[in-house]
Short mmCIF file of C-alpha atoms and ligand atoms in Angstrom, two decimals:
data_model
loop_
_atom_site.label_atom_id
_atom_site.label_comp_id
_atom_site.label_asym_id
_atom_site.label_seq_id
_atom_site.Cartn_x
_atom_site.Cartn_y
_atom_site.Cartn_z
CA UNK A 20 22.36 20.35 -15.79
CA UNK A 21 19.91 17.56 -16.52
CA UNK A 22 18.56 15.94 -13.42
CA UNK A 23 17.28 12.40 -13.57
CA UNK A 24 16.58 9.97 -10.79
CA UNK A 25 19.30 7.40 -11.20
CA UNK A 26 19.16 3.67 -10.75
CA UNK A 27 21.68 2.44 -8.22
CA UNK A 28 23.93 0.02 -10.04
CA UNK A 29 25.74 -3.17 -9.05
CA UNK A 30 27.65 -3.76 -5.83
CA UNK A 31 25.69 -1.45 -3.64
CA UNK A 32 27.80 -1.43 -0.54
CA UNK A 33 28.95 1.98 0.66
CA UNK A 34 26.61 3.71 3.10
CA UNK A 35 25.97 7.44 3.11
CA UNK A 36 24.45 9.61 5.76
CA UNK A 37 21.18 9.84 3.84
CA UNK A 38 20.72 6.08 3.93
CA UNK A 39 21.88 5.51 0.38
CA UNK A 40 24.11 2.52 -0.37
CA UNK A 41 26.28 2.45 -3.45
CA UNK A 42 29.73 1.57 -4.65
CA UNK A 43 31.72 4.36 -6.22
CA UNK A 44 33.69 3.68 -9.37
CA UNK A 45 37.31 4.70 -9.59
CA UNK A 46 37.74 8.50 -9.59
CA UNK A 47 34.18 9.15 -8.45
CA UNK A 48 33.33 11.26 -5.42
CA UNK A 49 30.01 11.43 -3.63
CA UNK A 50 28.66 14.55 -1.96
CA UNK A 51 25.51 14.42 0.10
CA UNK A 52 23.35 17.55 0.12
CA UNK A 53 20.09 17.14 1.97
CA UNK A 54 18.56 13.95 0.70
CA UNK A 55 20.40 13.97 -2.62
CA UNK A 56 23.76 12.38 -3.33
CA UNK A 57 25.78 13.83 -6.19
CA UNK A 58 28.27 11.36 -7.65
CA UNK A 59 30.83 13.24 -9.71
CA UNK A 60 33.53 11.89 -12.04
CA UNK A 61 33.93 8.39 -13.35
CA UNK A 62 36.18 6.64 -15.84
CA UNK A 63 33.57 5.40 -18.29
CA UNK A 64 33.36 8.52 -20.38
CA UNK A 65 36.76 10.22 -20.80
CA UNK A 66 35.26 13.12 -22.79
CA UNK A 67 33.21 14.61 -19.97
CA UNK A 68 32.75 14.57 -16.25
CA UNK A 69 29.64 12.62 -15.43
CA UNK A 70 27.26 13.62 -12.68
CA UNK A 71 24.86 11.10 -11.25
CA UNK A 72 22.19 12.33 -8.89
CA UNK A 73 20.71 9.92 -6.39
CA UNK A 74 17.51 11.24 -4.92
CA UNK A 75 15.60 10.25 -1.86
CA UNK A 76 14.09 6.87 -2.51
CA UNK A 77 11.22 5.23 -0.70
CA UNK A 78 9.58 1.81 -0.57
CA UNK A 79 11.12 -1.52 0.40
CA UNK A 80 14.43 -1.69 -1.41
CA UNK A 81 15.81 -4.92 -2.86
CA UNK A 82 18.73 -6.49 -1.01
CA UNK A 83 22.03 -5.61 -2.68
CA UNK A 84 22.48 -7.76 -5.78
CA UNK A 85 25.14 -8.20 -8.43
CA UNK A 86 23.71 -8.91 -11.84
CA UNK A 87 20.57 -7.44 -13.29
CA UNK A 88 19.05 -6.15 -16.51
CA UNK A 89 16.74 -3.19 -16.86
CA UNK A 90 14.09 -2.08 -19.29
CA UNK A 91 12.13 1.19 -19.25
CA UNK A 92 8.34 0.82 -19.03
CA UNK A 93 5.95 3.60 -20.06
CA UNK A 94 8.54 6.20 -19.04
CA UNK A 95 7.21 6.02 -15.48
CA UNK A 96 9.11 3.05 -14.08
CA UNK A 97 12.20 0.97 -14.75
CA UNK A 98 11.79 -2.78 -14.64
CA UNK A 99 14.77 -4.51 -13.03
CA UNK A 100 15.17 -8.27 -13.36
CA UNK A 101 17.82 -9.86 -11.15
CA UNK A 102 19.98 -12.59 -12.61
CA UNK A 103 20.66 -15.84 -10.80
CA UNK A 104 17.67 -15.38 -8.51
CA UNK A 105 14.37 -17.04 -7.66
CA UNK A 106 11.40 -15.92 -9.70
CA UNK A 107 9.59 -14.76 -6.56
CA UNK A 108 12.42 -12.29 -5.77
CA UNK A 109 13.59 -11.34 -9.22
CA UNK A 110 11.26 -8.53 -10.29
CA UNK A 111 11.71 -5.00 -9.02
CA UNK A 112 10.52 -1.64 -10.26
CA UNK A 113 12.14 1.72 -9.72
CA UNK A 114 9.18 4.07 -9.97
CA UNK A 115 10.25 7.47 -11.28
CA UNK A 116 6.99 9.10 -12.33
CA UNK A 117 4.08 6.98 -11.12
CA UNK A 118 1.09 8.29 -9.17
CA UNK A 119 2.65 6.96 -5.95
CA UNK A 120 5.88 8.87 -6.64
CA UNK A 121 3.92 12.02 -7.48
CA UNK A 122 2.05 11.72 -4.17
CA UNK A 123 5.33 11.29 -2.29
CA UNK A 124 6.93 14.24 -4.09
CA UNK A 125 4.06 16.48 -3.02
CA UNK A 126 4.19 15.17 0.52
CA UNK A 127 7.94 15.65 0.94
CA UNK A 128 8.36 18.58 -1.46
CA UNK A 129 11.45 16.94 -2.93
CA UNK A 130 12.47 14.62 -5.75
CA UNK A 131 11.57 11.04 -4.90
CA UNK A 132 11.98 7.71 -6.60
CA UNK A 133 10.32 4.61 -5.18
CA UNK A 134 11.22 0.94 -5.16
CA UNK A 135 8.44 -1.54 -5.56
CA UNK A 136 8.63 -5.26 -5.74
CA UNK A 137 6.92 -7.12 -8.53
CA UNK A 138 4.64 -9.74 -7.05
CA UNK A 139 3.31 -12.54 -9.18
CA UNK A 140 -0.39 -13.30 -8.84
CA UNK A 141 -3.61 -11.44 -8.19
CA UNK A 142 -4.85 -9.29 -5.37
CA UNK A 143 -8.42 -8.13 -5.45
CA UNK A 144 -9.29 -4.50 -4.83
CA UNK A 145 -9.25 -3.56 -1.14
CA UNK A 146 -12.54 -2.48 0.47
CA UNK A 147 -12.70 0.78 2.44
CA UNK A 148 -15.57 0.89 4.92
CA UNK A 149 -16.51 4.24 6.45
CA UNK A 150 -19.37 5.62 8.47
CA UNK A 151 -20.04 7.41 11.74
CA UNK A 152 -18.88 5.93 15.03
CA UNK A 153 -21.34 3.34 16.33
CA UNK A 154 -23.05 2.64 13.00
CA UNK A 155 -21.85 -0.98 12.97
CA UNK A 156 -18.78 -1.01 10.69
CA UNK A 157 -16.76 -3.19 13.03
CA UNK A 158 -19.69 -5.56 13.50
CA UNK A 159 -20.13 -6.00 9.74
CA UNK A 160 -16.39 -6.44 9.16
CA UNK A 161 -16.24 -9.10 11.89
CA UNK A 162 -19.05 -10.99 10.17
CA UNK A 163 -17.18 -10.88 6.86
CA UNK A 164 -13.92 -12.04 8.44
CA UNK A 165 -15.69 -14.84 10.29
CA UNK A 166 -17.50 -16.15 7.21
CA UNK A 167 -14.48 -15.81 4.89
CA UNK A 168 -11.34 -16.03 7.05
CA UNK A 169 -9.02 -17.01 4.23
CA UNK A 170 -10.35 -14.43 1.82
CA UNK A 171 -10.32 -11.18 3.78
CA UNK A 172 -7.67 -9.60 5.99
CA UNK A 173 -8.13 -6.58 8.24
CA UNK A 174 -5.82 -3.62 7.87
CA UNK A 175 -4.72 -2.99 11.46
CA UNK A 176 -4.58 0.79 11.90
CA UNK A 177 -2.43 2.82 14.26
CA UNK A 178 -4.15 4.97 16.85
CA UNK A 179 -3.17 7.23 19.72
CA UNK A 180 -6.38 6.51 21.65
CA UNK A 181 -6.30 4.25 24.69
CA UNK A 182 -7.18 0.57 24.21
CA UNK A 183 -10.66 -0.50 25.25
CA UNK A 184 -11.18 -3.52 27.44
CA UNK A 185 -10.67 -6.66 25.29
CA UNK A 186 -8.80 -4.73 22.58
CA UNK A 187 -5.43 -6.28 21.76
CA UNK A 188 -2.39 -4.42 20.50
CA UNK A 189 -1.57 -5.53 16.95
CA UNK A 190 -4.99 -7.15 16.48
CA UNK A 191 -7.56 -4.37 16.81
CA UNK A 192 -5.08 -1.52 16.51
CA UNK A 193 -1.42 -0.74 16.84
CA UNK A 194 -1.67 1.44 19.93
CA UNK A 195 0.95 4.15 19.89
CA UNK A 196 1.60 7.66 21.16
CA UNK A 197 1.35 10.93 19.32
CA UNK A 198 5.04 11.82 19.10
CA UNK A 199 6.00 8.37 17.76
CA UNK A 200 3.16 8.40 15.26
CA UNK A 201 3.98 11.93 14.11
CA UNK A 202 7.58 10.87 13.46
CA UNK A 203 6.37 7.85 11.49
CA UNK A 204 4.00 10.04 9.48
CA UNK A 205 6.93 12.32 8.63
CA UNK A 206 8.94 9.30 7.56
CA UNK A 207 6.22 8.45 5.02
CA UNK A 208 5.07 5.23 6.68
CA UNK A 209 1.37 6.02 6.35
CA UNK A 210 -0.89 5.58 3.39
CA UNK A 211 -3.37 7.90 5.12
CA UNK A 212 -3.90 9.40 8.56
CA UNK A 213 -6.41 11.73 10.18
CA UNK A 214 -7.32 13.35 13.48
CA UNK A 215 -10.57 11.63 14.47
CA UNK A 216 -12.56 12.43 17.63
CA UNK A 217 -9.46 14.03 19.19
CA UNK A 218 -6.97 11.24 18.42
CA UNK A 219 -4.69 10.36 15.53
CA UNK A 220 -5.58 7.33 13.43
CA UNK A 221 -3.74 6.06 10.38
CA UNK A 222 -3.25 3.19 7.97
CA UNK A 223 0.39 2.29 7.50
CA UNK A 224 1.56 1.11 4.10
CA UNK A 225 2.75 -2.01 5.91
CA UNK A 226 -0.73 -2.77 7.32
CA UNK A 227 -2.07 -3.05 3.78
CA UNK A 228 0.99 -4.93 2.51
CA UNK A 229 0.76 -7.57 5.23
CA UNK A 230 -2.75 -8.48 4.11
CA UNK A 231 -1.96 -8.37 0.40
CA UNK A 232 1.17 -10.48 0.93
CA UNK A 233 -0.97 -13.14 2.60
CA UNK A 234 -2.94 -13.26 -0.68
CA UNK A 235 -6.02 -11.81 1.02
CA UNK A 236 -8.32 -8.96 0.16
CA UNK A 237 -7.73 -6.02 2.47
CA UNK A 238 -10.52 -4.38 4.47
CA UNK A 239 -9.95 -0.90 5.87
CA UNK A 240 -12.20 0.57 8.58
CA UNK A 241 -11.44 4.28 8.37
CA UNK A 242 -13.20 7.62 8.70
CA UNK A 243 -14.36 9.82 5.81
CA UNK A 244 -11.20 11.96 5.79
CA UNK A 245 -9.13 8.78 5.53
CA UNK A 246 -11.36 7.47 2.74
CA UNK A 247 -10.77 10.69 0.82
CA UNK A 248 -6.99 10.32 1.18
CA UNK A 249 -7.13 6.71 0.04
CA UNK A 250 -9.26 7.72 -2.96
CA UNK A 251 -6.51 10.19 -3.91
CA UNK A 252 -3.77 7.59 -3.43
CA UNK A 253 -2.58 4.81 -5.69
CA UNK A 254 -4.62 2.16 -3.84
CA UNK A 255 -7.48 1.17 -6.10
CA UNK A 256 -10.18 0.36 -3.59
CA UNK A 257 -13.96 -0.01 -3.43
CA UNK A 258 -15.51 2.57 -1.09
CA UNK A 259 -18.53 1.68 1.04
CA UNK A 260 -20.32 4.10 3.39
CA UNK A 261 -22.53 2.73 6.17
CA UNK A 262 -25.42 4.92 7.45
CA UNK A 263 -27.62 4.44 10.50
CA UNK A 264 -31.41 4.19 9.97
CA UNK A 265 -31.75 7.36 12.11
CA UNK A 266 -29.62 9.63 14.25
CA UNK A 267 -31.51 8.45 17.37
CA UNK A 268 -30.63 4.84 16.58
CA UNK A 269 -26.97 5.80 16.12
CA UNK A 270 -26.94 7.46 19.54
CA UNK A 271 -28.64 4.42 21.09
CA UNK A 272 -26.02 2.03 19.61
CA UNK A 273 -23.15 4.19 20.72
CA UNK A 274 -24.52 4.45 24.29
CA UNK A 275 -25.38 0.76 24.52
CA UNK A 276 -21.91 -0.22 23.38
CA UNK A 277 -20.73 1.39 26.60
CA UNK A 278 -17.14 2.01 25.53
CA UNK A 279 -17.06 5.84 25.63
CA UNK A 280 -17.54 8.47 28.31
CA UNK A 281 -20.49 10.85 27.98
CA UNK A 282 -18.11 13.58 26.76
CA UNK A 283 -16.68 11.27 24.09
CA UNK A 284 -20.16 10.17 23.00
CA UNK A 285 -21.17 13.82 22.54
CA UNK A 286 -18.05 14.50 20.49
CA UNK A 287 -18.63 11.42 18.29
CA UNK A 288 -22.27 12.38 17.73
CA UNK A 289 -21.31 15.93 16.75
CA UNK A 290 -18.79 14.56 14.25
CA UNK A 291 -21.35 12.04 12.97
CA UNK A 292 -23.54 14.85 11.61
CA UNK A 293 -20.78 16.15 9.33
CA UNK A 294 -19.68 12.62 8.38
CA UNK A 295 -23.22 11.66 7.37
CA UNK A 296 -23.54 14.73 5.18
CA UNK A 297 -20.19 14.11 3.49
CA UNK A 298 -20.72 10.38 3.14
CA UNK A 299 -24.09 10.66 1.46
CA UNK A 300 -23.40 13.61 -0.81
CA UNK A 301 -19.73 13.71 -1.74
CA UNK A 302 -19.72 11.13 -4.53
CA UNK A 303 -16.71 9.65 -2.76
CA UNK A 304 -18.40 6.34 -2.06
CA UNK A 305 -19.28 3.63 -4.57
CA UNK A 306 -21.95 2.18 -2.28
CA UNK A 307 -24.04 3.70 0.52
CA UNK A 308 -25.71 1.08 2.73
CA UNK A 309 -28.18 1.64 5.57
CA UNK A 310 -27.46 -0.60 8.52
CA UNK A 311 -30.97 -1.08 9.88
CA UNK A 312 -31.44 -4.83 9.97
CA UNK A 313 -27.93 -6.21 10.48
CA UNK A 314 -28.34 -9.41 8.43
CA UNK A 315 -29.91 -7.54 5.50
CA UNK A 316 -27.12 -4.95 5.53
CA UNK A 317 -24.51 -7.71 5.65
CA UNK A 318 -26.02 -9.36 2.57
CA UNK A 319 -25.94 -6.03 0.71
CA UNK A 320 -22.32 -5.49 1.76
CA UNK A 321 -21.37 -8.84 0.25
CA UNK A 322 -23.06 -7.87 -3.02
CA UNK A 323 -21.32 -4.48 -3.02
CA UNK A 324 -17.91 -6.10 -2.81
CA UNK A 325 -18.55 -7.67 -6.21
CA UNK A 326 -15.98 -10.19 -7.31
CA UNK A 327 -14.82 -10.61 -3.74
CA UNK A 328 -15.92 -14.15 -3.45
CA UNK A 329 -14.05 -15.57 -6.36
CA UNK A 330 -11.20 -17.75 -5.25
CA UNK A 331 -7.90 -15.90 -5.14
CA UNK A 332 -5.03 -17.37 -7.06
CA UNK A 333 -2.29 -17.45 -4.45
CA UNK A 334 -0.37 -20.51 -5.61
CA UNK A 335 2.48 -19.47 -7.92
CA UNK A 336 5.27 -21.66 -9.23
CA UNK A 337 8.76 -20.60 -8.16
CA UNK A 338 11.63 -21.21 -10.58
CA UNK A 339 15.24 -20.10 -11.09
CA UNK A 340 16.32 -17.23 -13.29
CA UNK A 341 19.58 -17.82 -15.18
CA UNK A 342 22.96 -16.16 -14.58
CA UNK A 343 22.93 -14.76 -18.09
CA UNK A 344 20.02 -13.49 -20.07
CA UNK A 345 18.91 -10.86 -22.52
CA UNK A 346 15.64 -8.96 -22.37
CA UNK A 347 13.26 -8.03 -25.12
CA UNK A 348 9.80 -6.49 -25.00
CA UNK A 349 6.86 -7.36 -27.23
CA UNK A 350 3.74 -5.38 -26.36
CA UNK A 351 3.10 -6.08 -22.69
CA UNK A 352 5.31 -9.17 -22.56
CA UNK A 353 8.93 -9.14 -21.44
CA UNK A 354 10.91 -12.05 -22.86
CA UNK A 355 13.81 -13.24 -20.77
CA UNK A 356 16.05 -15.21 -23.11
CA UNK A 357 18.46 -17.53 -21.40
CA UNK A 358 22.04 -17.30 -22.66
CA UNK A 359 22.63 -20.98 -21.89
CA UNK A 360 19.72 -23.08 -23.14
CA UNK A 361 16.58 -22.76 -25.23
CA UNK A 362 14.53 -21.81 -22.24
CA UNK A 363 12.62 -18.59 -22.43
CA UNK A 364 10.85 -16.98 -19.51
CA UNK A 365 7.89 -14.73 -20.21
CA UNK A 366 6.86 -11.97 -17.84
CA UNK A 367 3.36 -10.78 -18.70
CA UNK A 368 2.70 -7.24 -17.50
CA UNK A 369 -0.67 -6.85 -19.21
CA UNK A 370 -2.69 -7.12 -16.04
CA UNK A 371 -0.19 -5.18 -13.91
CA UNK A 372 -2.00 -3.55 -11.03
CA UNK A 373 -1.07 -2.44 -7.55
CA UNK A 374 -2.09 -4.62 -4.63
CA UNK A 375 -0.55 -2.15 -2.21
CA UNK A 376 1.76 0.80 -2.68
CA UNK A 377 5.23 -0.57 -3.02
CA UNK A 378 3.94 -3.89 -4.31
CA UNK A 379 2.89 -4.63 -7.86
CA UNK A 380 0.61 -7.54 -8.48
CA UNK A 381 -1.16 -9.01 -11.43
CA UNK A 382 2.14 -10.12 -12.95
CA UNK A 383 2.26 -13.50 -14.58
CA UNK A 384 5.54 -15.37 -15.20
CA UNK A 385 5.95 -18.65 -17.04
CA UNK A 386 8.55 -20.60 -18.98
CA UNK A 387 8.47 -21.79 -22.56
CA UNK A 388 10.95 -24.07 -24.37
CA UNK A 389 13.03 -26.62 -22.38
N1 ATP B 8 -27.91 -3.37 12.66
C1 ATP B 8 -27.71 -3.22 13.95
N2 ATP B 8 -28.74 -3.17 14.79
C2 ATP B 8 -28.55 -3.01 16.12
N3 ATP B 8 -27.35 -2.86 16.71
C3 ATP B 8 -26.27 -2.90 15.91
C4 ATP B 8 -26.38 -3.07 14.49
N4 ATP B 8 -25.15 -3.05 13.96
C5 ATP B 8 -24.29 -2.88 15.00
N5 ATP B 8 -24.95 -2.79 16.16
C6 ATP B 8 -24.40 -2.55 17.51
O1 ATP B 8 -24.00 -1.18 17.53
C7 ATP B 8 -22.84 -1.02 18.34
C8 ATP B 8 -21.77 -0.28 17.53
O2 ATP B 8 -21.31 -1.13 16.49
P1 ATP B 8 -19.80 -1.14 16.03
O3 ATP B 8 -18.90 -1.15 17.23
O4 ATP B 8 -19.65 -2.24 15.06
O5 ATP B 8 -19.73 0.29 15.35
P2 ATP B 8 -18.56 0.99 14.55
O6 ATP B 8 -19.17 1.65 13.39
O7 ATP B 8 -17.47 0.02 14.28
O8 ATP B 8 -18.06 2.07 15.58
P3 ATP B 8 -16.61 2.82 15.69
O9 ATP B 8 -16.44 3.60 14.45
O10 ATP B 8 -16.76 3.67 16.90
O11 ATP B 8 -15.57 1.78 15.86
C9 ATP B 8 -22.41 -2.39 18.78
O12 ATP B 8 -22.83 -2.59 20.11
C10 ATP B 8 -23.13 -3.34 17.82
O13 ATP B 8 -23.42 -4.57 18.42
N1 LIG B 9 -8.61 7.88 8.91
C1 LIG B 9 -8.63 6.79 9.69
N2 LIG B 9 -9.69 6.53 10.48
C2 LIG B 9 -9.66 5.41 11.22
C3 LIG B 9 -8.58 4.52 11.18
N3 LIG B 9 -8.83 3.50 12.03
C4 LIG B 9 -10.06 3.73 12.55
N4 LIG B 9 -10.54 4.88 12.06
C5 LIG B 9 -11.84 5.50 12.35
O1 LIG B 9 -11.81 6.11 13.60
C6 LIG B 9 -13.12 6.15 14.13
C7 LIG B 9 -13.13 5.77 15.58
O2 LIG B 9 -12.69 4.47 15.76
P1 LIG B 9 -12.74 3.81 17.25
O3 LIG B 9 -12.11 2.48 17.11
O4 LIG B 9 -11.99 4.74 18.15
O5 LIG B 9 -14.19 3.73 17.62
C8 LIG B 9 -13.96 5.21 13.27
O6 LIG B 9 -14.78 6.01 12.42
C9 LIG B 9 -12.97 4.49 12.45
O7 LIG B 9 -13.46 4.18 11.15
C10 LIG B 9 -7.49 4.82 10.33
O8 LIG B 9 -6.49 4.11 10.22
N5 LIG B 9 -7.54 5.96 9.61
#
């Protein structure tokens, strides 16, 4: 029996215990086994009994919609264009064999397909900043956010550690507890997570999406293990490692910050040794900066994030897609030919790149003709 992840067709409105919504055709039955739904029967092909297999799907799904057209792209994703919709909510992808789907398959050890929304416009590569505790990552990031508030957005991580004085939930971290976070990790909500200095820390997919959706470049402050996970993920980031000028200076900064107990400081310093070795030698990082003089390091950080200071194109025109259209593909351009007038809408996929998992940016859409 051939097994292919299936696209869920029109009129998605029956719910199954595995969270799947679909409408069965006449004479079809649906059986849920684990996270797969087997739809058997159907009246479309009288010569055989069709079997459709609906696998576990992940990502933000589109709201149920009636009309759509599909086109297969590179055999790794299906492009779905909704009819009678606004251009900013018309483009969806069902990823069947992308890197993101492969990652999810490994994680869940099951077949997975993933929805991702096509987003028109650009999103610059996120910046991952790592380095031992107390080296000055947060200080440098704050300087960047203060100088360029509309350009950079901070990825607010989840953590199971207690908030420090002046730390706000949802601003500095999403403070949570271990059992809740473990459940959310199992549910695939995290792009990366790691046990750091005795607590769990993680970057949710949503934390990155929120920043990208605001048209800003995302900054992640995460440890070396997290950086390694992000490097292996579908997020195309720039990786920067911050070193102290000496171990003694690192200890001094950590103590003078005054936010940890002596026991915690000792633990962080022990971990710093391994982190410094990995950071400097692993080839994981694109840039290694020494934070001796703060201003000088900040200037080098800005240079490392090359391209970051170009203006982001966040303004995109919104227009209506027709009720009826046909699709054709020429190279990297999808032509949406209106069935009613001479108007033709062009979707240019040539610069297609991921701003965040579950979101595809770098798409350009424009109209030609009347
Ligand atoms: N170049 C510098 N020279 C002197 N002090 C610095 C420098 N950079 C940062 N600091 C100070 O070092 C302390 C630690 O900095 P910061 O909190 O930014 O570190 P961090 O790397 O974000 O730590 P953590 O990973 O624990 O969050 C702060 O008190 C900060 O003011
Ligand atoms: N892997 C991840 N590491 C993270 C994340 N958020 C923060 N961190 C790192 O944890 C340590 C300690 O942070 P602190 O706020 O308790 O001092 C530091 O190295 C951070 O970079 C995350 O989401 N994932």
